[in-house]
CSV table of N, CA and C in Angstrom, one decimal:
chain,number,residue,atom,x,y,z
A,21,MET,N,-6.4,3.9,13.8
A,21,MET,CA,-6.5,5.3,13.4
A,21,MET,C,-5.0,5.8,13.4
A,22,SER,N,-4.6,6.2,12.3
A,22,SER,CA,-3.3,6.9,12.2
A,22,SER,C,-3.2,7.8,11.0
A,23,ASP,N,-2.3,8.7,11.0
A,23,ASP,CA,-2.1,9.7,10.0
A,23,ASP,C,-1.3,9.1,8.8
A,24,ILE,N,-0.4,8.2,9.1
A,24,ILE,CA,0.5,7.6,8.1
A,24,ILE,C,0.6,6.1,8.5
A,25,PHE,N,0.7,5.2,7.5
A,25,PHE,CA,1.1,3.8,7.8
A,25,PHE,C,2.5,3.6,7.2
A,26,VAL,N,3.4,3.1,8.1
A,26,VAL,CA,4.8,2.9,7.7
A,26,VAL,C,5.0,1.4,7.7
A,27,PHE,N,5.6,0.9,6.6
A,27,PHE,CA,5.8,-0.5,6.4
A,27,PHE,C,7.2,-0.8,5.9
A,28,PRO,N,8.2,-0.7,6.8
A,28,PRO,CA,9.6,-0.9,6.4
A,28,PRO,C,10.0,-2.4,6.4
A,29,SER,N,9.2,-3.2,5.8
A,29,SER,CA,9.5,-4.6,5.8
A,29,SER,C,10.6,-5.0,4.8
A,30,SER,N,11.5,-5.9,5.2
A,30,SER,CA,12.5,-6.4,4.2
A,30,SER,C,12.1,-7.7,3.6
A,31,PHE,N,11.1,-8.4,4.1
A,31,PHE,CA,10.6,-9.6,3.5
A,31,PHE,C,9.1,-9.8,3.8
A,32,GLU,N,8.4,-10.0,2.7
A,32,GLU,CA,7.0,-10.2,2.8
A,32,GLU,C,6.6,-11.3,1.8
A,33,GLY,N,5.6,-12.0,2.1
A,33,GLY,CA,5.0,-13.0,1.2
A,33,GLY,C,3.9,-12.4,0.3
A,34,PHE,N,3.2,-11.4,0.9
A,34,PHE,CA,2.1,-10.7,0.2
A,34,PHE,C,2.1,-9.3,0.5
A,35,GLY,N,2.0,-8.9,1.8
A,35,GLY,CA,2.0,-7.5,2.1
A,35,GLY,C,0.6,-6.9,2.3
A,36,ARG,N,-0.3,-7.6,3.0
A,36,ARG,CA,-1.7,-7.2,3.2
A,36,ARG,C,-1.8,-5.9,4.0
A,37,PRO,N,-1.0,-5.7,5.1
A,37,PRO,CA,-1.2,-4.5,5.9
A,37,PRO,C,-1.2,-3.1,5.2
A,38,PRO,N,-0.3,-2.9,4.2
A,38,PRO,CA,-0.4,-1.6,3.5
A,38,PRO,C,-1.7,-1.5,2.7
A,39,ILE,N,-2.2,-2.6,2.2
A,39,ILE,CA,-3.4,-2.5,1.4
A,39,ILE,C,-4.6,-2.2,2.4
A,40,GLU,N,-4.6,-2.8,3.6
A,40,GLU,CA,-5.6,-2.4,4.5
A,40,GLU,C,-5.6,-1.0,4.9
A,41,ALA,N,-4.4,-0.4,5.0
A,41,ALA,CA,-4.2,1.0,5.3
A,41,ALA,C,-4.8,1.8,4.2
A,42,GLN,N,-4.6,1.4,2.9
A,42,GLN,CA,-5.1,2.1,1.8
A,42,GLN,C,-6.6,2.1,1.8
A,43,ILE,N,-7.2,1.0,2.2
A,43,ILE,CA,-8.7,0.9,2.3
A,43,ILE,C,-9.2,2.1,3.2
A,44,MET,N,-8.4,2.4,4.2
A,44,MET,CA,-8.8,3.4,5.2
A,44,MET,C,-8.4,4.8,4.7
A,45,LYS,N,-7.9,4.9,3.5
A,45,LYS,CA,-7.4,6.2,3.0
A,45,LYS,C,-6.3,6.8,3.8
A,46,THR,N,-5.4,6.0,4.2
A,46,THR,CA,-4.2,6.4,4.9
A,46,THR,C,-3.0,6.4,4.0
A,47,PRO,N,-2.2,7.4,3.9
A,47,PRO,CA,-1.0,7.4,3.1
A,47,PRO,C,0.0,6.4,3.6
A,48,VAL,N,0.6,5.7,2.7
A,48,VAL,CA,1.5,4.6,3.0
A,48,VAL,C,3.0,4.9,2.6
A,49,ILE,N,3.9,4.7,3.5
A,49,ILE,CA,5.3,4.7,3.3
A,49,ILE,C,5.8,3.2,3.4
A,50,SER,N,6.4,2.7,2.3
A,50,SER,CA,6.7,1.3,2.3
A,50,SER,C,8.1,1.0,1.8
A,51,SER,N,8.6,-0.1,2.2
A,51,SER,CA,9.9,-0.5,1.6
A,51,SER,C,9.7,-0.9,0.1
A,52,SER,N,10.7,-0.9,-0.6
A,52,SER,CA,10.6,-1.1,-2.1
A,52,SER,C,11.0,-2.5,-2.5
A,53,ILE,N,10.7,-3.5,-1.7
A,53,ILE,CA,11.0,-4.9,-2.1
A,53,ILE,C,10.0,-5.2,-3.2
A,54,GLN,N,10.4,-6.2,-4.0
A,54,GLN,CA,9.6,-6.4,-5.3
A,54,GLN,C,8.2,-6.8,-5.1
A,55,VAL,N,7.9,-7.6,-4.1
A,55,VAL,CA,6.5,-8.1,-3.9
A,55,VAL,C,5.6,-6.8,-3.5
A,56,LEU,N,6.1,-5.9,-2.8
A,56,LEU,CA,5.3,-4.7,-2.4
A,56,LEU,C,5.2,-3.8,-3.6
A,57,LYS,N,6.3,-3.7,-4.4
A,57,LYS,CA,6.2,-2.8,-5.6
A,57,LYS,C,5.1,-3.4,-6.6
A,58,ASN,N,5.0,-4.8,-6.6
A,58,ASN,CA,4.1,-5.4,-7.5
A,58,ASN,C,2.6,-5.1,-7.0
A,59,HIS,N,2.4,-5.1,-5.7
A,59,HIS,CA,1.1,-4.9,-5.2
A,59,HIS,C,0.7,-3.5,-5.0
A,60,LEU,N,1.7,-2.6,-4.7
A,60,LEU,CA,1.3,-1.2,-4.4
A,60,LEU,C,1.5,-0.3,-5.5
A,61,LYS,N,2.3,-0.7,-6.5
A,61,LYS,CA,2.6,0.1,-7.7
A,61,LYS,C,3.0,1.6,-7.3
A,62,ASP,N,2.3,2.6,-7.9
A,62,ASP,CA,2.7,4.0,-7.6
A,62,ASP,C,1.7,4.6,-6.6
A,63,SER,N,1.2,3.8,-5.7
A,63,SER,CA,0.2,4.3,-4.7
A,63,SER,C,0.8,4.6,-3.3
A,64,VAL,N,2.1,4.6,-3.2
A,64,VAL,CA,2.8,4.8,-1.9
A,64,VAL,C,4.0,5.6,-2.1
A,65,ILE,N,4.6,6.0,-1.0
A,65,ILE,CA,6.0,6.6,-1.1
A,65,ILE,C,6.9,5.5,-0.6
A,66,TYR,N,7.9,5.2,-1.5
A,66,TYR,CA,8.8,4.1,-1.2
A,66,TYR,C,10.1,4.6,-0.5
A,67,LEU,N,10.6,3.7,0.4
A,67,LEU,CA,11.9,3.9,1.0
A,67,LEU,C,12.9,3.2,0.1
A,68,ASN,N,14.0,3.9,-0.1
A,68,ASN,CA,15.1,3.3,-0.9
A,68,ASN,C,15.8,2.2,0.0
A,69,ASN,N,15.9,2.5,1.3
A,69,ASN,CA,16.5,1.5,2.2
A,69,ASN,C,15.8,1.5,3.5
A,70,GLU,N,15.0,0.4,3.7
A,70,GLU,CA,14.2,0.3,4.9
A,70,GLU,C,14.9,0.2,6.2
A,71,LYS,N,16.2,0.0,6.1
A,71,LYS,CA,17.0,0.0,7.3
A,71,LYS,C,17.7,1.4,7.7
A,72,ASP,N,17.4,2.4,6.8
A,72,ASP,CA,18.0,3.7,7.0
A,72,ASP,C,17.0,4.6,7.8
A,73,SER,N,17.3,4.7,9.1
A,73,SER,CA,16.3,5.5,10.0
A,73,SER,C,16.2,6.9,9.6
A,74,GLU,N,17.3,7.5,9.1
A,74,GLU,CA,17.3,8.9,8.7
A,74,GLU,C,16.3,9.1,7.5
A,75,GLU,N,16.4,8.2,6.5
A,75,GLU,CA,15.4,8.2,5.4
A,75,GLU,C,14.0,8.1,5.9
A,76,LEU,N,13.8,7.2,6.8
A,76,LEU,CA,12.5,6.9,7.3
A,76,LEU,C,11.9,8.2,8.0
A,77,ILE,N,12.7,8.8,8.8
A,77,ILE,CA,12.3,10.1,9.4
A,77,ILE,C,12.0,11.2,8.4
A,78,GLU,N,12.8,11.2,7.4
A,78,GLU,CA,12.7,12.2,6.3
A,78,GLU,C,11.3,12.0,5.6
A,79,LYS,N,11.0,10.8,5.3
A,79,LYS,CA,9.8,10.5,4.5
A,79,LYS,C,8.5,10.7,5.4
A,80,ILE,N,8.6,10.4,6.7
A,80,ILE,CA,7.5,10.6,7.6
A,80,ILE,C,7.3,12.1,7.7
A,81,ASN,N,8.3,12.9,7.9
A,81,ASN,CA,8.2,14.4,8.0
A,81,ASN,C,7.7,14.9,6.7
A,82,TYR,N,8.1,14.4,5.6
A,82,TYR,CA,7.6,14.9,4.3
A,82,TYR,C,6.1,14.7,4.2
A,83,VAL,N,5.6,13.5,4.5
A,83,VAL,CA,4.2,13.3,4.4
A,83,VAL,C,3.4,14.1,5.4
A,84,MET,N,3.9,14.3,6.6
A,84,MET,CA,3.2,15.1,7.6
A,84,MET,C,3.2,16.6,7.2
A,85,ASN,N,4.3,17.1,6.6
A,85,ASN,CA,4.3,18.5,6.2
A,85,ASN,C,3.5,18.8,5.0
A,86,LYS,N,3.3,17.8,4.2
A,86,LYS,CA,2.5,17.9,2.9
A,86,LYS,C,1.2,17.3,3.0
A,87,SER,N,0.6,17.0,4.2
A,87,SER,CA,-0.6,16.2,4.4
A,87,SER,C,-1.8,16.7,3.5
A,88,ASN,N,-1.9,17.9,3.2
A,88,ASN,CA,-3.1,18.4,2.5
A,88,ASN,C,-2.7,18.8,1.0
A,89,SER,N,-1.5,18.4,0.6
A,89,SER,CA,-1.1,18.7,-0.7
A,89,SER,C,-1.7,17.8,-1.8
A,90,LEU,N,-1.7,18.3,-3.0
A,90,LEU,CA,-2.2,17.5,-4.1
A,90,LEU,C,-1.4,16.2,-4.3
A,91,GLU,N,-0.1,16.2,-4.0
A,91,GLU,CA,0.7,15.0,-4.2
A,91,GLU,C,0.2,13.9,-3.2
A,92,ILE,N,0.1,14.3,-1.9
A,92,ILE,CA,-0.3,13.3,-0.9
A,92,ILE,C,-1.7,12.9,-1.1
A,93,ASN,N,-2.6,13.8,-1.5
A,93,ASN,CA,-4.0,13.4,-1.8
A,93,ASN,C,-4.1,12.5,-2.9
A,94,SER,N,-3.2,12.7,-3.9
A,94,SER,CA,-3.2,11.8,-5.1
A,94,SER,C,-2.7,10.4,-4.7
A,95,ILE,N,-1.7,10.3,-3.8
A,95,ILE,CA,-1.2,9.0,-3.3
A,95,ILE,C,-2.3,8.3,-2.5
A,96,ILE,N,-3.1,9.1,-1.7
A,96,ILE,CA,-4.2,8.5,-0.9
A,96,ILE,C,-5.2,7.9,-1.9
A,97,GLU,N,-5.6,8.7,-2.9
A,97,GLU,CA,-6.6,8.3,-3.9
A,97,GLU,C,-6.1,7.1,-4.7
A,98,LYS,N,-4.9,7.1,-5.1
A,98,LYS,CA,-4.3,5.9,-5.9
A,98,LYS,C,-4.3,4.7,-5.0
A,99,GLY,N,-4.0,4.9,-3.7
A,99,GLY,CA,-4.0,3.8,-2.7
A,99,GLY,C,-5.4,3.2,-2.5
A,100,TYR,N,-6.4,4.1,-2.4
A,100,TYR,CA,-7.7,3.6,-2.2
A,100,TYR,C,-8.2,2.8,-3.5
A,101,ILE,N,-7.9,3.3,-4.6
A,101,ILE,CA,-8.2,2.6,-5.9
A,101,ILE,C,-7.5,1.3,-6.0
A,102,ASN,N,-6.2,1.3,-5.6
A,102,ASN,CA,-5.4,0.1,-5.6
A,102,ASN,C,-5.9,-1.0,-4.7
A,103,SER,N,-6.4,-0.6,-3.5
A,103,SER,CA,-6.9,-1.5,-2.5
A,103,SER,C,-8.1,-2.3,-3.1
A,104,LYS,N,-8.9,-1.7,-4.0
A,104,LYS,CA,-10.0,-2.3,-4.5
A,104,LYS,C,-9.7,-3.6,-5.3
A,105,ARG,N,-8.4,-3.6,-5.8
A,105,ARG,CA,-8.0,-4.8,-6.6
A,105,ARG,C,-7.9,-6.1,-5.7
A,106,PHE,N,-7.9,-5.9,-4.4
A,106,PHE,CA,-7.7,-6.9,-3.4
A,106,PHE,C,-8.9,-7.2,-2.6
A,107,ASP,N,-10.1,-6.8,-3.1
A,107,ASP,CA,-11.3,-6.9,-2.4
A,107,ASP,C,-11.6,-8.4,-2.1
A,108,VAL,N,-11.7,-8.8,-0.8
A,108,VAL,CA,-11.8,-10.2,-0.4
A,108,VAL,C,-13.1,-10.8,-1.0
A,109,GLU,N,-14.2,-10.2,-1.0
A,109,GLU,CA,-15.4,-10.8,-1.5
A,109,GLU,C,-15.3,-11.0,-3.0
A,110,LYS,N,-14.9,-10.0,-3.7
A,110,LYS,CA,-14.8,-10.1,-5.2
A,110,LYS,C,-13.8,-11.2,-5.6
A,111,ASN,N,-12.7,-11.2,-4.9
A,111,ASN,CA,-11.7,-12.2,-5.2
A,111,ASN,C,-12.1,-13.6,-4.8
A,112,GLY,N,-12.9,-13.7,-3.7
A,112,GLY,CA,-13.5,-15.0,-3.3
A,112,GLY,C,-14.4,-15.5,-4.4
A,113,VAL,N,-15.2,-14.7,-5.0
A,113,VAL,CA,-16.1,-15.1,-6.1
A,113,VAL,C,-15.3,-15.6,-7.3
A,114,LYS,N,-14.3,-14.9,-7.6
A,114,LYS,CA,-13.4,-15.3,-8.7
A,114,LYS,C,-12.8,-16.6,-8.4
A,115,PHE,N,-12.3,-16.8,-7.2
A,115,PHE,CA,-11.7,-18.1,-6.8
A,115,PHE,C,-12.7,-19.2,-6.9
A,116,TYR,N,-13.9,-19.0,-6.4
A,116,TYR,CA,-14.9,-20.0,-6.4
A,116,TYR,C,-15.2,-20.4,-7.9
A,117,LYS,N,-15.3,-19.4,-8.8
A,117,LYS,CA,-15.6,-19.7,-10.2
A,117,LYS,C,-14.5,-20.5,-10.8
A,118,LEU,N,-13.3,-20.2,-10.4
A,118,LEU,CA,-12.1,-20.9,-10.9
A,118,LEU,C,-12.1,-22.4,-10.5
A,119,LEU,N,-12.5,-22.6,-9.2
A,119,LEU,CA,-12.5,-24.0,-8.7
A,119,LEU,C,-13.7,-24.8,-9.3
A,120,THR,N,-14.8,-24.1,-9.5
A,120,THR,CA,-16.0,-24.8,-10.0
A,120,THR,C,-16.1,-24.8,-11.5
A,121,ASN,N,-15.2,-24.2,-12.2
A,121,ASN,CA,-15.2,-24.0,-13.7
A,121,ASN,C,-16.5,-23.3,-14.2
A,122,TYR,N,-17.0,-22.3,-13.4
A,122,TYR,CA,-18.1,-21.5,-13.9
A,122,TYR,C,-17.6,-20.2,-14.5
């Protein structure tokens, strides 16, 4: 349970934690490395530099101060929709069909 999920990672193979936060309708602040941009698209607030603590504080304060705004609600909704692309059950069925040629 949190108000914001912050993911200032500088290296990720996939980046599942922000997607899990999106499933819970939690706004996400994420680093802007390519793998995360590929998976999260426009459903998060990106950090320009994940090592810049001032920027991180600024983005957290921004989300907290705008928590009920249309912008943040839109990010939450986009995140929830985005998370559905990574549904484990749905993707498991697709993977099984791929393996079994069905």
